[in-house]
Amino acid sequence: MIRVKLKAWTASFRFPTFQSGYQPTLPVPPPSTIQGILSAAKGEPVYLTELPYLGYVFKSEGIGIDLERIYALGKVETDIVRREFHYNAELYLYLPDEWEEVFRKPRYQLLMGRSSDIATVEEIRKVNLEEKEAVLGGTVVPVELGIPGIVHALVVEFDYTSTPRRARLVKPFIILPYPRTWAERKRQTAKVFYDPDLEIGVYLHRWSK
């Protein structure tokens, strides 16, 4: 297994229930954003349900609010909306070994959300994860894992064979922010894989089953 570390000055992940007005960001990227990053790196659509496993951990130094001018459809005047974004963001991807060459030379720009959230590959290394009780965070986990948290229906992957793209798989997830307090660390503990370098649990999704 390899771990790919991506870094970006900013990152933003659209809240699925907010369509207009104030634009909050999800605390962590949804699986569909990971699909977009893998597809950009490989240069062709990648479907997460075809991967044997996938894990990821996201963290940032905080959240800021940007002011953005928008043009409303059918109107001449502009408007201002407030949009949340993460700053100094890091994303760790846990993937099969064959993805190492893909991330050595990504085909297209890697984005942590919008087109302005450009990410770079900071490190690729082989890792060995051990299974144990560990603190999870900076990721999404299935509801069946039994960890309390915010539940959202998120797109796992889009079907890129049609225009416009359509959601191919949607599932409910518990969203787990990167743990920063004792209470979060206690609440977000489960028997999963553990990354001793980052001292964080890693949930490996296996949608191929």
PDB file of C-alpha atoms in Angstrom:
ATOM      1  CA  MET A   1       0.000   0.000   0.000  1.00  0.00           C
ATOM      2  CA  ILE A   2       1.169   3.547  -0.691  1.00  0.00           C
ATOM      3  CA  ARG A   3       0.318   6.823   1.010  1.00  0.00           C
ATOM      4  CA  VAL A   4       0.149   9.933  -1.176  1.00  0.00           C
ATOM      5  CA  LYS A   5       0.358  13.295   0.554  1.00  0.00           C
ATOM      6  CA  LEU A   6      -1.236  16.253  -1.214  1.00  0.00           C
ATOM      7  CA  LYS A   7      -0.989  19.867  -0.059  1.00  0.00           C
ATOM      8  CA  ALA A   8      -2.994  22.931  -1.049  1.00  0.00           C
ATOM      9  CA  TRP A   9      -3.220  26.513   0.164  1.00  0.00           C
ATOM     10  CA  THR A  10      -7.007  26.312   0.048  1.00  0.00           C
ATOM     11  CA  ALA A  11      -9.641  23.613  -0.185  1.00  0.00           C
ATOM     12  CA  SER A  12     -13.430  23.679  -0.274  1.00  0.00           C
ATOM     13  CA  PHE A  13     -16.008  20.929  -0.439  1.00  0.00           C
ATOM     14  CA  ARG A  14     -19.554  21.856  -1.359  1.00  0.00           C
ATOM     15  CA  PHE A  15     -22.254  21.197   1.209  1.00  0.00           C
ATOM     16  CA  PRO A  16     -24.842  19.120  -0.682  1.00  0.00           C
ATOM     17  CA  THR A  17     -27.810  20.778   1.063  1.00  0.00           C
ATOM     18  CA  PHE A  18     -26.762  24.377   0.280  1.00  0.00           C
ATOM     19  CA  GLN A  19     -27.533  25.491  -3.261  1.00  0.00           C
ATOM     20  CA  SER A  20     -27.374  29.287  -2.978  1.00  0.00           C
ATOM     21  CA  GLY A  21     -26.496  32.078  -0.572  1.00  0.00           C
ATOM     22  CA  TYR A  22     -23.916  31.377   2.124  1.00  0.00           C
ATOM     23  CA  GLN A  23     -21.605  28.558   0.998  1.00  0.00           C
ATOM     24  CA  PRO A  24     -20.215  26.480   3.884  1.00  0.00           C
ATOM     25  CA  THR A  25     -17.623  23.804   3.285  1.00  0.00           C
ATOM     26  CA  LEU A  26     -17.798  20.225   4.463  1.00  0.00           C
ATOM     27  CA  PRO A  27     -15.159  19.423   7.119  1.00  0.00           C
ATOM     28  CA  VAL A  28     -13.692  16.706   4.883  1.00  0.00           C
ATOM     29  CA  PRO A  29     -13.803  15.878   1.173  1.00  0.00           C
ATOM     30  CA  PRO A  30     -16.659  13.635   0.025  1.00  0.00           C
ATOM     31  CA  PRO A  31     -15.725  10.453  -1.889  1.00  0.00           C
ATOM     32  CA  SER A  32     -16.666  12.133  -5.185  1.00  0.00           C
ATOM     33  CA  THR A  33     -13.861  14.674  -4.666  1.00  0.00           C
ATOM     34  CA  ILE A  34     -11.425  11.792  -4.233  1.00  0.00           C
ATOM     35  CA  GLN A  35     -12.807  10.319  -7.460  1.00  0.00           C
ATOM     36  CA  GLY A  36     -12.069  13.644  -9.166  1.00  0.00           C
ATOM     37  CA  ILE A  37      -8.490  13.730  -7.864  1.00  0.00           C
ATOM     38  CA  LEU A  38      -7.782  10.151  -8.958  1.00  0.00           C
ATOM     39  CA  SER A  39      -9.349  10.781 -12.369  1.00  0.00           C
ATOM     40  CA  ALA A  40      -7.277  13.940 -12.872  1.00  0.00           C
ATOM     41  CA  ALA A  41      -4.090  12.136 -11.869  1.00  0.00           C
ATOM     42  CA  LYS A  42      -4.745   9.224 -14.198  1.00  0.00           C
ATOM     43  CA  GLY A  43      -6.147  11.302 -17.052  1.00  0.00           C
ATOM     44  CA  GLU A  44      -9.329   9.277 -17.415  1.00  0.00           C
ATOM     45  CA  PRO A  45     -12.474   8.586 -15.353  1.00  0.00           C
ATOM     46  CA  VAL A  46     -11.758   6.430 -12.329  1.00  0.00           C
ATOM     47  CA  TYR A  47     -14.584   4.654 -10.501  1.00  0.00           C
ATOM     48  CA  LEU A  48     -14.100   4.023  -6.790  1.00  0.00           C
ATOM     49  CA  THR A  49     -16.255   0.895  -6.962  1.00  0.00           C
ATOM     50  CA  GLU A  50     -13.547  -0.632  -9.153  1.00  0.00           C
ATOM     51  CA  LEU A  51     -10.744  -0.073  -6.611  1.00  0.00           C
ATOM     52  CA  PRO A  52      -9.937  -2.896  -4.174  1.00  0.00           C
ATOM     53  CA  TYR A  53      -9.718  -0.338  -1.338  1.00  0.00           C
ATOM     54  CA  LEU A  54      -9.308   3.350  -0.659  1.00  0.00           C
ATOM     55  CA  GLY A  55      -8.632   5.336   2.503  1.00  0.00           C
ATOM     56  CA  TYR A  56      -8.101   9.034   3.113  1.00  0.00           C
ATOM     57  CA  VAL A  57      -7.396  11.513   5.888  1.00  0.00           C
ATOM     58  CA  PHE A  58      -7.847  15.278   5.512  1.00  0.00           C
ATOM     59  CA  LYS A  59      -6.816  18.090   7.817  1.00  0.00           C
ATOM     60  CA  SER A  60      -6.259  21.832   7.621  1.00  0.00           C
ATOM     61  CA  GLU A  61      -5.087  24.649   9.853  1.00  0.00           C
ATOM     62  CA  GLY A  62      -8.544  26.210   9.964  1.00  0.00           C
ATOM     63  CA  ILE A  63     -11.461  27.649   8.045  1.00  0.00           C
ATOM     64  CA  GLY A  64     -11.735  31.166   6.608  1.00  0.00           C
ATOM     65  CA  ILE A  65     -14.487  33.033   4.782  1.00  0.00           C
ATOM     66  CA  ASP A  66     -13.998  34.522   1.340  1.00  0.00           C
ATOM     67  CA  LEU A  67     -16.165  37.094  -0.410  1.00  0.00           C
ATOM     68  CA  GLU A  68     -17.032  36.141  -3.959  1.00  0.00           C
ATOM     69  CA  ARG A  69     -18.798  38.169  -6.629  1.00  0.00           C
ATOM     70  CA  ILE A  70     -21.342  36.175  -8.609  1.00  0.00           C
ATOM     71  CA  TYR A  71     -23.509  36.821 -11.666  1.00  0.00           C
ATOM     72  CA  ALA A  72     -27.087  35.617 -11.252  1.00  0.00           C
ATOM     73  CA  LEU A  73     -28.714  33.967 -14.253  1.00  0.00           C
ATOM     74  CA  GLY A  74     -30.933  36.394 -16.163  1.00  0.00           C
ATOM     75  CA  LYS A  75     -29.790  39.448 -14.190  1.00  0.00           C
ATOM     76  CA  VAL A  76     -27.408  42.244 -15.126  1.00  0.00           C
ATOM     77  CA  GLU A  77     -26.423  43.150 -11.571  1.00  0.00           C
ATOM     78  CA  THR A  78     -23.945  41.133  -9.514  1.00  0.00           C
ATOM     79  CA  ASP A  79     -24.156  39.890  -5.954  1.00  0.00           C
ATOM     80  CA  ILE A  80     -21.712  39.012  -3.175  1.00  0.00           C
ATOM     81  CA  VAL A  81     -21.740  35.652  -1.397  1.00  0.00           C
ATOM     82  CA  ARG A  82     -19.662  34.431   1.497  1.00  0.00           C
ATOM     83  CA  ARG A  83     -17.851  31.159   0.944  1.00  0.00           C
ATOM     84  CA  GLU A  84     -15.971  29.072   3.497  1.00  0.00           C
ATOM     85  CA  PHE A  85     -12.631  27.506   2.666  1.00  0.00           C
ATOM     86  CA  HIS A  86      -9.984  25.469   4.441  1.00  0.00           C
ATOM     87  CA  TYR A  87      -6.466  26.913   4.470  1.00  0.00           C
ATOM     88  CA  ASN A  88      -3.144  25.058   4.478  1.00  0.00           C
ATOM     89  CA  ALA A  89      -4.868  21.790   3.712  1.00  0.00           C
ATOM     90  CA  GLU A  90      -3.335  18.313   3.619  1.00  0.00           C
ATOM     91  CA  LEU A  91      -4.883  15.191   2.157  1.00  0.00           C
ATOM     92  CA  TYR A  92      -3.434  11.703   2.617  1.00  0.00           C
ATOM     93  CA  LEU A  93      -4.581   8.991   0.201  1.00  0.00           C
ATOM     94  CA  TYR A  94      -4.080   5.282   0.913  1.00  0.00           C
ATOM     95  CA  LEU A  95      -4.028   3.328  -2.326  1.00  0.00           C
ATOM     96  CA  PRO A  96      -2.743   0.124  -3.929  1.00  0.00           C
ATOM     97  CA  ASP A  97       0.902   0.190  -5.062  1.00  0.00           C
ATOM     98  CA  GLU A  98       0.088   0.614  -8.762  1.00  0.00           C
ATOM     99  CA  TRP A  99      -1.018   4.197  -8.087  1.00  0.00           C
ATOM    100  CA  GLU A 100       2.535   5.296  -7.317  1.00  0.00           C
ATOM    101  CA  GLU A 101       3.461   5.839 -10.979  1.00  0.00           C
ATOM    102  CA  VAL A 102       0.191   7.709 -11.556  1.00  0.00           C
ATOM    103  CA  PHE A 103       0.952  10.284  -8.872  1.00  0.00           C
ATOM    104  CA  ARG A 104       4.622  10.572  -9.889  1.00  0.00           C
ATOM    105  CA  LYS A 105       3.383  12.233 -13.082  1.00  0.00           C
ATOM    106  CA  PRO A 106      -0.239  13.396 -12.709  1.00  0.00           C
ATOM    107  CA  ARG A 107      -1.883  13.962 -16.081  1.00  0.00           C
ATOM    108  CA  TYR A 108      -3.991  17.002 -15.095  1.00  0.00           C
ATOM    109  CA  GLN A 109      -4.118  19.509 -12.257  1.00  0.00           C
ATOM    110  CA  LEU A 110      -5.103  18.076  -8.891  1.00  0.00           C
ATOM    111  CA  LEU A 111      -7.846  20.057  -7.144  1.00  0.00           C
ATOM    112  CA  MET A 112      -9.113  19.952  -3.571  1.00  0.00           C
ATOM    113  CA  GLY A 113     -12.541  21.198  -4.494  1.00  0.00           C
ATOM    114  CA  ARG A 114     -12.840  24.142  -6.879  1.00  0.00           C
ATOM    115  CA  SER A 115     -10.607  25.119  -9.791  1.00  0.00           C
ATOM    116  CA  SER A 116      -8.714  27.582  -7.579  1.00  0.00           C
ATOM    117  CA  ASP A 117      -7.897  24.930  -4.951  1.00  0.00           C
ATOM    118  CA  ILE A 118      -4.804  23.545  -6.687  1.00  0.00           C
ATOM    119  CA  ALA A 119      -2.940  20.783  -4.878  1.00  0.00           C
ATOM    120  CA  THR A 120       0.582  19.429  -5.267  1.00  0.00           C
ATOM    121  CA  VAL A 121       2.018  16.010  -4.524  1.00  0.00           C
ATOM    122  CA  GLU A 122       4.311  16.387  -1.531  1.00  0.00           C
ATOM    123  CA  GLU A 123       5.246  12.789  -0.819  1.00  0.00           C
ATOM    124  CA  ILE A 124       4.616   9.222  -1.923  1.00  0.00           C
ATOM    125  CA  ARG A 125       5.739   6.408   0.331  1.00  0.00           C
ATOM    126  CA  LYS A 126       4.972   2.798   1.105  1.00  0.00           C
ATOM    127  CA  VAL A 127       3.241   2.220   4.435  1.00  0.00           C
ATOM    128  CA  ASN A 128       2.237  -0.739   6.547  1.00  0.00           C
ATOM    129  CA  LEU A 129      -0.907  -0.248   8.565  1.00  0.00           C
ATOM    130  CA  GLU A 130      -1.786  -2.405  11.534  1.00  0.00           C
ATOM    131  CA  GLU A 131      -5.325  -3.169  12.678  1.00  0.00           C
ATOM    132  CA  LYS A 132      -6.134  -1.949  16.185  1.00  0.00           C
ATOM    133  CA  GLU A 133      -8.327   0.400  18.206  1.00  0.00           C
ATOM    134  CA  ALA A 134      -7.526   3.858  16.876  1.00  0.00           C
ATOM    135  CA  VAL A 135      -8.862   7.380  16.637  1.00  0.00           C
ATOM    136  CA  LEU A 136     -10.460   8.183  13.284  1.00  0.00           C
ATOM    137  CA  GLY A 137     -10.843  11.599  11.721  1.00  0.00           C
ATOM    138  CA  GLY A 138     -10.561  13.694   8.596  1.00  0.00           C
ATOM    139  CA  THR A 139     -12.628  11.210   6.665  1.00  0.00           C
ATOM    140  CA  VAL A 140     -16.075   9.714   6.180  1.00  0.00           C
ATOM    141  CA  VAL A 141     -17.142   6.308   7.460  1.00  0.00           C
ATOM    142  CA  PRO A 142     -20.255   4.202   6.876  1.00  0.00           C
ATOM    143  CA  VAL A 143     -23.140   4.562   9.294  1.00  0.00           C
ATOM    144  CA  GLU A 144     -22.838   0.852  10.099  1.00  0.00           C
ATOM    145  CA  LEU A 145     -19.556   1.509  11.936  1.00  0.00           C
ATOM    146  CA  GLY A 146     -21.617   2.960  14.788  1.00  0.00           C
ATOM    147  CA  ILE A 147     -19.591   6.128  15.430  1.00  0.00           C
ATOM    148  CA  PRO A 148     -21.780   9.150  16.309  1.00  0.00           C
ATOM    149  CA  GLY A 149     -21.520  12.180  14.064  1.00  0.00           C
ATOM    150  CA  ILE A 150     -23.103  14.229  11.308  1.00  0.00           C
ATOM    151  CA  VAL A 151     -24.879  12.070   8.712  1.00  0.00           C
ATOM    152  CA  HIS A 152     -24.919  13.116   5.075  1.00  0.00           C
ATOM    153  CA  ALA A 153     -25.934  11.399   1.862  1.00  0.00           C
ATOM    154  CA  LEU A 154     -22.855  11.835  -0.327  1.00  0.00           C
ATOM    155  CA  VAL A 155     -22.048  10.873  -3.875  1.00  0.00           C
ATOM    156  CA  VAL A 156     -19.447   8.109  -3.986  1.00  0.00           C
ATOM    157  CA  GLU A 157     -18.869   8.434  -7.708  1.00  0.00           C
ATOM    158  CA  PHE A 158     -20.285  10.112 -10.775  1.00  0.00           C
ATOM    159  CA  ASP A 159     -20.985   8.442 -14.102  1.00  0.00           C
ATOM    160  CA  TYR A 160     -18.939  10.317 -16.711  1.00  0.00           C
ATOM    161  CA  THR A 161     -20.363   8.478 -19.712  1.00  0.00           C
ATOM    162  CA  SER A 162     -23.312  10.906 -19.883  1.00  0.00           C
ATOM    163  CA  THR A 163     -23.529  14.690 -20.141  1.00  0.00           C
ATOM    164  CA  PRO A 164     -24.248  16.201 -17.697  1.00  0.00           C
ATOM    165  CA  ARG A 165     -22.659  13.721 -15.334  1.00  0.00           C
ATOM    166  CA  ARG A 166     -24.995  11.768 -13.072  1.00  0.00           C
ATOM    167  CA  ALA A 167     -24.523  10.326  -9.606  1.00  0.00           C
ATOM    168  CA  ARG A 168     -23.788   6.618 -10.025  1.00  0.00           C
ATOM    169  CA  LEU A 169     -23.709   5.694  -6.316  1.00  0.00           C
ATOM    170  CA  VAL A 170     -24.956   7.667  -3.301  1.00  0.00           C
ATOM    171  CA  LYS A 171     -24.586   6.403   0.266  1.00  0.00           C
ATOM    172  CA  PRO A 172     -25.093   7.783   3.794  1.00  0.00           C
ATOM    173  CA  PHE A 173     -21.885   8.546   5.685  1.00  0.00           C
ATOM    174  CA  ILE A 174     -20.815   9.778   9.083  1.00  0.00           C
ATOM    175  CA  ILE A 175     -18.579  12.804   8.590  1.00  0.00           C
ATOM    176  CA  LEU A 176     -15.672  12.799  11.031  1.00  0.00           C
ATOM    177  CA  PRO A 177     -13.646  16.044  11.271  1.00  0.00           C
ATOM    178  CA  TYR A 178      -9.962  15.684  12.083  1.00  0.00           C
ATOM    179  CA  PRO A 179      -9.970  15.171  15.903  1.00  0.00           C
ATOM    180  CA  ARG A 180      -8.608  18.118  17.861  1.00  0.00           C
ATOM    181  CA  THR A 181     -10.162  17.653  21.297  1.00  0.00           C
ATOM    182  CA  TRP A 182     -10.132  14.887  23.881  1.00  0.00           C
ATOM    183  CA  ALA A 183     -13.898  14.422  23.462  1.00  0.00           C
ATOM    184  CA  GLU A 184     -13.573  13.992  19.683  1.00  0.00           C
ATOM    185  CA  ARG A 185     -10.735  11.497  20.084  1.00  0.00           C
ATOM    186  CA  LYS A 186     -12.774   9.461  22.546  1.00  0.00           C
ATOM    187  CA  ARG A 187     -15.947   9.566  20.437  1.00  0.00           C
ATOM    188  CA  GLN A 188     -14.239   8.760  17.126  1.00  0.00           C
ATOM    189  CA  THR A 189     -12.497   5.546  18.163  1.00  0.00           C
ATOM    190  CA  ALA A 190     -13.009   2.190  16.465  1.00  0.00           C
ATOM    191  CA  LYS A 191     -11.109  -0.916  15.450  1.00  0.00           C
ATOM    192  CA  VAL A 192      -9.621   0.089  12.111  1.00  0.00           C
ATOM    193  CA  PHE A 193      -6.214   0.327  10.474  1.00  0.00           C
ATOM    194  CA  TYR A 194      -3.668   2.609  12.133  1.00  0.00           C
ATOM    195  CA  ASP A 195      -1.018   4.822  10.585  1.00  0.00           C
ATOM    196  CA  PRO A 196       1.760   5.153  13.219  1.00  0.00           C
ATOM    197  CA  ASP A 197       3.470   7.997  11.312  1.00  0.00           C
ATOM    198  CA  LEU A 198       0.408  10.236  11.480  1.00  0.00           C
ATOM    199  CA  GLU A 199      -0.960   8.668  14.686  1.00  0.00           C
ATOM    200  CA  ILE A 200      -4.419   8.402  13.140  1.00  0.00           C
ATOM    201  CA  GLY A 201      -6.818   5.613  12.246  1.00  0.00           C
ATOM    202  CA  VAL A 202      -7.539   4.952   8.582  1.00  0.00           C
ATOM    203  CA  TYR A 203     -10.838   3.524   7.387  1.00  0.00           C
ATOM    204  CA  LEU A 204     -10.375   1.582   4.145  1.00  0.00           C
ATOM    205  CA  HIS A 205     -13.466   1.731   1.956  1.00  0.00           C
ATOM    206  CA  ARG A 206     -14.103  -1.352  -0.170  1.00  0.00           C
ATOM    207  CA  TRP A 207     -16.916  -0.433  -2.530  1.00  0.00           C
ATOM    208  CA  SER A 208     -15.827  -3.089  -5.003  1.00  0.00           C
ATOM    209  CA  LYS A 209     -17.513  -5.803  -2.922  1.00  0.00           C
TER     210      LYS A 209
END
